[in-house]
Coordinates of C-alpha atoms and ligand atoms in Angstrom, one line a residue:
X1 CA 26.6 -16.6 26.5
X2 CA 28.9 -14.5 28.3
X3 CA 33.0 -15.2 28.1
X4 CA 34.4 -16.0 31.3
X5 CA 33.2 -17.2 34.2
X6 CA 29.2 -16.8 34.9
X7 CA 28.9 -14.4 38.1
X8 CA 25.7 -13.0 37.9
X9 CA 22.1 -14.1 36.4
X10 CA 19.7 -11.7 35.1
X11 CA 16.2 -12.8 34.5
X12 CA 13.5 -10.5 32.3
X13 CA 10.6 -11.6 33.6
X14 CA 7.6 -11.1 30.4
X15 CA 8.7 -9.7 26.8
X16 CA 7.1 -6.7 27.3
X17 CA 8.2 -3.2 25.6
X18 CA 11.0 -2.5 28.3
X19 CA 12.4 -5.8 27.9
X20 CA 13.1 -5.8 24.4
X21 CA 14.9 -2.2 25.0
X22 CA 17.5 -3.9 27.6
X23 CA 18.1 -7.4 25.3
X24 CA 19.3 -5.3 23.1
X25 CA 21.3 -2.9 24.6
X26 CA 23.3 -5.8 26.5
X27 CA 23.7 -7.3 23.1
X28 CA 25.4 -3.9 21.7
X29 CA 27.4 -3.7 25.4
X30 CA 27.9 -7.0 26.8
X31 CA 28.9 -7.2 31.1
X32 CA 31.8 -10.1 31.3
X33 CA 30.2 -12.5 34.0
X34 CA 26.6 -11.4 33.0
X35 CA 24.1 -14.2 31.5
X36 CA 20.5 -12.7 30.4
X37 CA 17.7 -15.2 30.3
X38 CA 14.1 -13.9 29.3
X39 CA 10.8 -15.7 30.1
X40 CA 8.1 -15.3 28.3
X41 CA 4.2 -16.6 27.4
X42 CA 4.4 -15.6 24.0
X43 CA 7.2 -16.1 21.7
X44 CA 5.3 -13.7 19.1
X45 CA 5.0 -10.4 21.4
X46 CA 2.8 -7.8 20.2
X47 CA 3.5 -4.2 19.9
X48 CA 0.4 -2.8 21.1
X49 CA 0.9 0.8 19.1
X50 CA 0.2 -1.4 15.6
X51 CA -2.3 -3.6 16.7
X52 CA -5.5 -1.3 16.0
X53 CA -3.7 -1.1 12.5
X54 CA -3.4 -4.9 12.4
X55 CA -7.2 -5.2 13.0
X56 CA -7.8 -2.8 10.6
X57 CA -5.7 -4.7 8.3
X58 CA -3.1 -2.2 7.5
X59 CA 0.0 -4.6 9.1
X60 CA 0.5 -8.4 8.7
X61 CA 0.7 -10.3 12.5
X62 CA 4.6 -10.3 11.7
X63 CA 4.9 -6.8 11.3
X64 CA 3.3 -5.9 14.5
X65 CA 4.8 -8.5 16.3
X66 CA 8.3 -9.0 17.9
X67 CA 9.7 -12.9 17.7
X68 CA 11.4 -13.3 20.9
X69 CA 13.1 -16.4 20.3
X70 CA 14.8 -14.5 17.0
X71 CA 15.5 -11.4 19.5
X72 CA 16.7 -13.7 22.2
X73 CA 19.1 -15.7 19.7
X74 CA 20.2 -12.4 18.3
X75 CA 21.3 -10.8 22.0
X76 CA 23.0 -13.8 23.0
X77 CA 20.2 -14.2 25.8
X78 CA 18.7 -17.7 26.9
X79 CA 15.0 -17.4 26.4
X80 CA 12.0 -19.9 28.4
X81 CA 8.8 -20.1 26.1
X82 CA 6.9 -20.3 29.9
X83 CA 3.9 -18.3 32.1
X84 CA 5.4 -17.1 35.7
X85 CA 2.0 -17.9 38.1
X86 CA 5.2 -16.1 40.9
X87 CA 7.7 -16.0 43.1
X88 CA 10.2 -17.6 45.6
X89 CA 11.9 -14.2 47.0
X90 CA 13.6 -16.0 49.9
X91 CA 15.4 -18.5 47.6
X92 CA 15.3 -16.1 44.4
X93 CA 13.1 -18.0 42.0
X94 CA 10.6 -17.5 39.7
X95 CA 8.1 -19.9 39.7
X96 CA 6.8 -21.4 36.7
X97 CA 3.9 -22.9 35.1
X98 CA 4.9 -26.3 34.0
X99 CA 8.3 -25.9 34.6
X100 CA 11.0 -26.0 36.8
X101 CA 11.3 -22.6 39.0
X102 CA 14.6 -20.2 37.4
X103 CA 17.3 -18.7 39.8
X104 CA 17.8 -15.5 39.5
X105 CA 20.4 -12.8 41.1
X106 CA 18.5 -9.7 39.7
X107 CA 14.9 -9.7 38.4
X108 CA 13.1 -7.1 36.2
X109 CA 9.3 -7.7 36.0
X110 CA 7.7 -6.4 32.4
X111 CA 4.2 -8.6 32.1
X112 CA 2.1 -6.0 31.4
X113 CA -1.7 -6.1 32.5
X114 CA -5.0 -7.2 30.8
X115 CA -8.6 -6.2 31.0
X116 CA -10.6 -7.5 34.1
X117 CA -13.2 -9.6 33.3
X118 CA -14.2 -10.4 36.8
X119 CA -16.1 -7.0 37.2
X120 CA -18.6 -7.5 34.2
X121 CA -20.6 -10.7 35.1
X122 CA -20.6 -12.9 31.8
X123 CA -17.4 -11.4 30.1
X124 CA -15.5 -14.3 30.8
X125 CA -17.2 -16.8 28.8
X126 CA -19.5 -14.2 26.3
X127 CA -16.8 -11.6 25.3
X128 CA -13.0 -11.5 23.5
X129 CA -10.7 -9.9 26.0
X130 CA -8.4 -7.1 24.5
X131 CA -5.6 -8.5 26.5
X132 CA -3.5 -11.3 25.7
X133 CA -3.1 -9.2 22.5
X134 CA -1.1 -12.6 21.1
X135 CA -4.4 -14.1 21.9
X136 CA -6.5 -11.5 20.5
X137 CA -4.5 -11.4 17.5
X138 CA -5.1 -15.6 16.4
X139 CA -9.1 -15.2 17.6
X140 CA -8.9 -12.0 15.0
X141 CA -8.2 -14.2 12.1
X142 CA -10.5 -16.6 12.9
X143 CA -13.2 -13.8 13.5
X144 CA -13.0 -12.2 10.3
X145 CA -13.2 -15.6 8.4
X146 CA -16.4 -16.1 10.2
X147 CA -17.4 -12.3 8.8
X148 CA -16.5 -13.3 5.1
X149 CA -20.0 -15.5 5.1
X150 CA -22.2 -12.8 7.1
X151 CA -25.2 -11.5 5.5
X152 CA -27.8 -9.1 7.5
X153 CA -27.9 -7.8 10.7
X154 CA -24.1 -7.6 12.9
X155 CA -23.9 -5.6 15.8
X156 CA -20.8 -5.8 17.4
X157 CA -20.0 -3.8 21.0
X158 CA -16.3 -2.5 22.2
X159 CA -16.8 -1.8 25.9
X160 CA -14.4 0.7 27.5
X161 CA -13.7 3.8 26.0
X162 CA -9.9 4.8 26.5
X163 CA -7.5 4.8 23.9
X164 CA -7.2 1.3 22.8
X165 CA -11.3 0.6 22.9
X166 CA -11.8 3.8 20.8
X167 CA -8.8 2.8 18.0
X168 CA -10.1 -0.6 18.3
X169 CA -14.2 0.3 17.7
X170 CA -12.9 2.0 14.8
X171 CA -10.1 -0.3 13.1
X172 CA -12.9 -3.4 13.7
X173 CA -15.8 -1.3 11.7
X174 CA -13.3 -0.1 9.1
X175 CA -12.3 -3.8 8.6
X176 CA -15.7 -5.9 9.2
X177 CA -17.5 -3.2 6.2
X178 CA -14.3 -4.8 3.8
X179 CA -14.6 -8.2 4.6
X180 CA -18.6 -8.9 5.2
X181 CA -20.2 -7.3 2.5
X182 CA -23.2 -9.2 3.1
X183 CA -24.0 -7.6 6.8
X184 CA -26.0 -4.7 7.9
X185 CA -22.4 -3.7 10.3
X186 CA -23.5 -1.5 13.4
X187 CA -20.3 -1.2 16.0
X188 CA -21.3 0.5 19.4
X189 CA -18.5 1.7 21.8
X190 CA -19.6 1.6 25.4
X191 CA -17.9 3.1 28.2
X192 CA -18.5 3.6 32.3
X193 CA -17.4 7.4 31.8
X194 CA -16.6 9.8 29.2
X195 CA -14.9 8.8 25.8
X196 CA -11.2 9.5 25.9
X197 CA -11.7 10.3 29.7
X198 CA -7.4 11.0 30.4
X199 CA -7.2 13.3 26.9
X200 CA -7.9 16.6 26.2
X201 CA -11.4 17.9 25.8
X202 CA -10.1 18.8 21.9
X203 CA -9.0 15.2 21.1
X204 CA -12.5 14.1 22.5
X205 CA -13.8 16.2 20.2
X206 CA -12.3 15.1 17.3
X207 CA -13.2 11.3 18.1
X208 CA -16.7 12.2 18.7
X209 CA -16.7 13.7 15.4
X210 CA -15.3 11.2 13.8
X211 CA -18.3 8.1 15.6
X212 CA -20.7 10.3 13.7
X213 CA -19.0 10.7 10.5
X214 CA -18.4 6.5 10.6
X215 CA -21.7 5.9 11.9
X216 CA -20.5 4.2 14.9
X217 CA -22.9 4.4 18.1
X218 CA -21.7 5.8 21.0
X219 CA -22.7 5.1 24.3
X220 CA -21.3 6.7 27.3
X221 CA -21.3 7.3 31.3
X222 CA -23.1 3.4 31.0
X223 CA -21.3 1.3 32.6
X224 CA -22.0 -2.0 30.9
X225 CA -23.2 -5.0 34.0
X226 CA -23.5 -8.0 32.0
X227 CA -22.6 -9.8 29.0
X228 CA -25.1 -12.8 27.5
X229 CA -24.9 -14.4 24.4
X230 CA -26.7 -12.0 21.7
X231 CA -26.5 -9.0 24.3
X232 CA -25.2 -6.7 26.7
X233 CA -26.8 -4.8 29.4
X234 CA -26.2 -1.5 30.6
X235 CA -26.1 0.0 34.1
X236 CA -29.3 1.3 33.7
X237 CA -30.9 -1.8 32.9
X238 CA -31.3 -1.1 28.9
X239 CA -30.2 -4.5 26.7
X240 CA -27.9 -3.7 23.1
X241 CA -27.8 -6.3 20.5
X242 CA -24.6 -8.3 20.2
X243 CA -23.4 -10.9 17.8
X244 CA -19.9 -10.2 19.2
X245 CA -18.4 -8.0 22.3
X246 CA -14.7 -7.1 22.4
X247 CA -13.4 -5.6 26.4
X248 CA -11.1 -3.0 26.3
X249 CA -12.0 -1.7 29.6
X250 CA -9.3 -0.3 32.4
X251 CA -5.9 -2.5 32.5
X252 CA -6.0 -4.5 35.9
X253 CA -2.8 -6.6 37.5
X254 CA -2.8 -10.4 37.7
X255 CA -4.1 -11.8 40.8
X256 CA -0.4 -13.5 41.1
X257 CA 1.4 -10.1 42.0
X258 CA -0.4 -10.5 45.5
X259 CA 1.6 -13.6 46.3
X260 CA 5.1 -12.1 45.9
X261 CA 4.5 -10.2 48.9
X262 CA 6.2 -7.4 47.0
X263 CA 4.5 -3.8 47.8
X264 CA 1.6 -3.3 45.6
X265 CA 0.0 0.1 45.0
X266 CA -4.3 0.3 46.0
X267 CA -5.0 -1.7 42.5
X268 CA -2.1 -4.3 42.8
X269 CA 0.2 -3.5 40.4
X270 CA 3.9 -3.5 42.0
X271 CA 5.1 -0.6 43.9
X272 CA 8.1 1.0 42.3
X273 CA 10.7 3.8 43.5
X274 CA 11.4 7.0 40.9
X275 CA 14.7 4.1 39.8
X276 CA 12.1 1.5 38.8
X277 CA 13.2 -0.6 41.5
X278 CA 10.5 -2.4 44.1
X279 CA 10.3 -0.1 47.1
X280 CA 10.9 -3.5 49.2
X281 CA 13.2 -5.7 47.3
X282 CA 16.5 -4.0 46.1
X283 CA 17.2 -7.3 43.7
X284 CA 13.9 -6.6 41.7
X285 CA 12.8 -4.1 39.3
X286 CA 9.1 -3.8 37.6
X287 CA 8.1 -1.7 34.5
X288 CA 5.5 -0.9 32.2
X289 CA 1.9 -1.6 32.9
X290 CA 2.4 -4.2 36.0
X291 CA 4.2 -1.4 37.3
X292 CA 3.5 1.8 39.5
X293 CA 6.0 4.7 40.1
X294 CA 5.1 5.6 43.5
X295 CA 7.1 9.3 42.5
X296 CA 5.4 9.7 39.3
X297 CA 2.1 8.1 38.5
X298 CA 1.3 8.0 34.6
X299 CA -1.5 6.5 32.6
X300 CA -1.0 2.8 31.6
X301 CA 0.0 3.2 27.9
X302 CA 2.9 1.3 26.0
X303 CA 4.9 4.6 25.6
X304 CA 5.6 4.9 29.0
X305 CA 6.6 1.0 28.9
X306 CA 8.7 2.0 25.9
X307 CA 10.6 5.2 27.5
X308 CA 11.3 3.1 30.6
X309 CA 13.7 1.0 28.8
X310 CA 17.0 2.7 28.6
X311 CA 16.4 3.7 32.8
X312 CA 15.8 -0.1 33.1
X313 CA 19.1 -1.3 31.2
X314 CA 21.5 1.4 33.0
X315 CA 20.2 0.7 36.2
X316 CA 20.1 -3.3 36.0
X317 CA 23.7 -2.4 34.9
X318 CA 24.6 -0.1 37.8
X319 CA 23.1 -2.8 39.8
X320 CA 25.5 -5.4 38.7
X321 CA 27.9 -3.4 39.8
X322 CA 27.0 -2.7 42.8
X323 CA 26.2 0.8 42.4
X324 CA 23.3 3.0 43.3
X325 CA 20.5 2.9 41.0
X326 CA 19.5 6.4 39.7
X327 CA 16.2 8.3 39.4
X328 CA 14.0 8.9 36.3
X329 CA 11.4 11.0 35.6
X330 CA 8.7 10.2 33.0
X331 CA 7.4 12.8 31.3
X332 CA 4.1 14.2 32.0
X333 CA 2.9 15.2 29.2
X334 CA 2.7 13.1 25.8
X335 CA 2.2 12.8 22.5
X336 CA -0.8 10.2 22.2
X337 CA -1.6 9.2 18.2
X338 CA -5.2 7.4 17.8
X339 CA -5.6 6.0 14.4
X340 CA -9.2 5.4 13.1
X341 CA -9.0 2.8 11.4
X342 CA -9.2 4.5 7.7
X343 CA -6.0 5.7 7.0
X344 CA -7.2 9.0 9.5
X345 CA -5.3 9.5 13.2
X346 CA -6.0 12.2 15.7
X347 CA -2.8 13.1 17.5
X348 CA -2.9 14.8 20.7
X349 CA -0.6 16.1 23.4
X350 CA -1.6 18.6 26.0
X351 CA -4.6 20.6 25.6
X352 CA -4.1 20.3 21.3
X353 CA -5.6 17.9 19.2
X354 CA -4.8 17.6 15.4
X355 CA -6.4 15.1 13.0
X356 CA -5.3 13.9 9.6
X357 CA -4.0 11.6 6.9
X358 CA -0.6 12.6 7.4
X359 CA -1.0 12.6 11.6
X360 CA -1.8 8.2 10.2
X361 CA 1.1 8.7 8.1
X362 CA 3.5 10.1 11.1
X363 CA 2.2 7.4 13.3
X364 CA 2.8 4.5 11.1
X365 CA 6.7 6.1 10.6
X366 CA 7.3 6.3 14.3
X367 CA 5.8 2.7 14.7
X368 CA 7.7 1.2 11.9
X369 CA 10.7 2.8 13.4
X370 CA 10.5 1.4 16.5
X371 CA 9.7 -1.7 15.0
X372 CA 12.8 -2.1 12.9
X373 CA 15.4 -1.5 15.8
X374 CA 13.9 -5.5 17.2
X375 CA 13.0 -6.9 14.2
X376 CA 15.8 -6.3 11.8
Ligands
FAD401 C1 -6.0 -2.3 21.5 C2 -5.0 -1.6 22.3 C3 -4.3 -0.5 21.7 C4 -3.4 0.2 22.4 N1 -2.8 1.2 21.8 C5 -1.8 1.9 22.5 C6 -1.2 3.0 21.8 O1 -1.4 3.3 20.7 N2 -0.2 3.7 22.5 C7 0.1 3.3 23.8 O2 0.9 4.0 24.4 N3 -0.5 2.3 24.5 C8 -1.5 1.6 23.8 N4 -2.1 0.6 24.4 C9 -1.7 0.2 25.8 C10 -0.6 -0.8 25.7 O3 -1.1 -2.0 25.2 C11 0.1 -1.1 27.1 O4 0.2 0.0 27.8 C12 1.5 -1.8 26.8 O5 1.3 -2.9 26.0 C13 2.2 -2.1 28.0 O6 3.4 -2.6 27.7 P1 4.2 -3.6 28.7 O7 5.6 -3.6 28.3 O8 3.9 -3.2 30.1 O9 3.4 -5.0 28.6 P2 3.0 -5.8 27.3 O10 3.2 -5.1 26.1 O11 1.6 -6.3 27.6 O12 4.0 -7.1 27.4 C14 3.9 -8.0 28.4 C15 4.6 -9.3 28.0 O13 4.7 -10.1 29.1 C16 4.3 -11.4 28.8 N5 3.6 -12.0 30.0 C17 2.5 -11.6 30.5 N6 2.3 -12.4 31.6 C18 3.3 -13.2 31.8 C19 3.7 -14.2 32.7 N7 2.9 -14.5 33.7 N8 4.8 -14.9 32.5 C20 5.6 -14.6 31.4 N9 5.3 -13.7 30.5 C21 4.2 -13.0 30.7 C22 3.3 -11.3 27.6 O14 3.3 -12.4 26.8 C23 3.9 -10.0 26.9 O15 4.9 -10.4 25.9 C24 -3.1 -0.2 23.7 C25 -3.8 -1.2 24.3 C26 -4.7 -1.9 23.6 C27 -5.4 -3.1 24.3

């Protein structure tokens, strides 16, 4: 808690990568009269860069996951274990599931964005969503205890084939052959378009190369129309096996955005200004995922989420004091490091790609780095 009397209250809507960035930096560099609360639906946030390697067993949950309520106490910040379903603009509230609604004088919005399972008929009740991670995370566990007793046949399917459905196709194969050494493992990775469709053509290479070195099927321009119990079917009417299906597909905005009444960009995720700020609502700011840059449109990927923190924290700050927020640029292009699963990662920035044990080994540094500064 702040010294003094309280002036202002800052509320960090979602413990997403941004987030932890400004708790931290207004623990190092406190504002007299400033009191930070953070809401969030999982006390146990997930770093998203680790969690292939968590699936693939190289990380324990705890390494790959933040504790908020440790971060919060830490920072000096008031933290509310609690889902936000929206918001009371007029009288500044967020509104709360369960809970009483929280006051706020400034707002930053960092809840990230999840799979959509409304456009695959089935996935809802026949498939694990990617997204909660948290979630994905505890059914995991409880997945690969499941494996330990497996004998024959298993087909498991990852639909959507960007970054996180191709790392996570490959960590899940890497791990299932360890665990069920009874079963007959086939993993398939189906997407609507080509593999990798946002990287360069070299990177896809490289991936490619790899599904046929690991065996791993790959299916793509198929986009998939329905999920059943035991099977998925493809847009062209062909069935695959499946004893399990795992959605990774394109990262979507929750349906409660459209209340706010806040700008949204065409696919609903909240319109923001090149200072992170909502172009309609000078009190609130949105990053990461849930968030477009009108300016400067980038792909949805936690390192954008992560490089948005320091903008975040100096303009909340310039905010407070009543000064005018100031632009940022992302950077367009970026280095993007895919592990496979085996202790392998393809790295790739640009038009280059470059694959190796010690690309696995760089990724794992810069993860464990990043790691350290919330953790320790
Ligand atoms: C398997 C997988 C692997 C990936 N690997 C990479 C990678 O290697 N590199 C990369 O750049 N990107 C990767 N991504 C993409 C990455 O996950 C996202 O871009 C990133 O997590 C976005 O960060 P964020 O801060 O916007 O939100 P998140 O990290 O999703 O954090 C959102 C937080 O908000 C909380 N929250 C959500 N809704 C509410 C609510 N209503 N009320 C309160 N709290 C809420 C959640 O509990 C969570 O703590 C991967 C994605 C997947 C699925």
């Amino acid at each position: 808690m702040p010294a003094g009397p309280l002036l202002k209250d800052v509320v960090l809507l979602g413990g997403g990568h941004s987030h932890v960035h400004v708790l931290k930096s207004f623990a190092m560099k406190p504002m007299p009269g400033v009191r930070l609360t953070l809401i969030g639906r999982d006390i146990e946030t997930p770093y998203s860069g680790m969690i292939p390697g968590f699936v693939a067993g190289h990380y324990s949950f705890e390494e790959c996951h933040i504790d908020l309520a440790r971060l919060a106490a830490w920072t000096g910040a008031r933290l509310f274990h609690a889902e936000a379903t929206g918001l009371d603009r007029e009288n500044r509230r967020v509104l709360l599931k369960d809970r009483p609604p929280v006051s706020y004088d400034l707002l930053s919005i960092d809840v990230g964005s999840a799979p959509n399972l409304e456009t695959i008929s089935g996935a809802a009740q026949a498939a694990t969503p990617v997204k909660p991670i948290a979630e994905l995370g505890r059914r995991w566990l409880a997945f690969l205890e499941r494996m330990k007793s497996w004998s024959g046949r298993l087909e498991i399917v990852v639909i959507g084939g960007g970054a996180g459905g191709v790392e996570l196709a490959l960590a899940i194969d890497h791990r299932v052959r360890a665990v069920a050494k009874g079963a007959e493992l086939q993993v398939t990775l189906a997407t609507k378009g080509e593999l990798l469709a946002s990287q360069a053509a070299a990177a896809r290479q490289k991936m490619r190369a790899v599904f046929q070195r690991r065996g791993l099927r790959l299916v793509e321009n198929r986009a998939t129309k329905r999920i059943e119990r035991g099977s998925v079917q493809l847009d062209d009417g062909a069935w695959l096996e499946a004893d399990a299906v795992f959605v990774v597909t394109e990262a979507s905005a929750a349906p409660w955005f459209a209340t706010t009444g806040l700008p949204l960009d065409e696919r609903g995720f909240f319109a923001v200004d090149d200072t992170l700020r909502s172009t309609a609502d000078p009190n609130i700011f949105a990053v990461g995922d849930c968030a477009t840059m009108l300016p400067h449109r980038r792909p949805k990927a936690g390192v954008f989420a992560v490089r948005q923190g320091p903008p975040l924290a100096a303009n909340l700050r310039r905010a407070l004091l009543g000064q005018a927020p100031q632009s940022f640029v992302p950077q367009s292009r970026y280095l993007s490091i895919l592990g496979t699963g085996d202790g392998n990662a393809v790295a790739t920035r640009g038009p280059w790609a470059v694959e190796g044990k010690w690309v696995w080994r760089w990724k794992d540094h810069i993860d464990r780095k990043w790691m350290r500064m919330y953790r320790e």
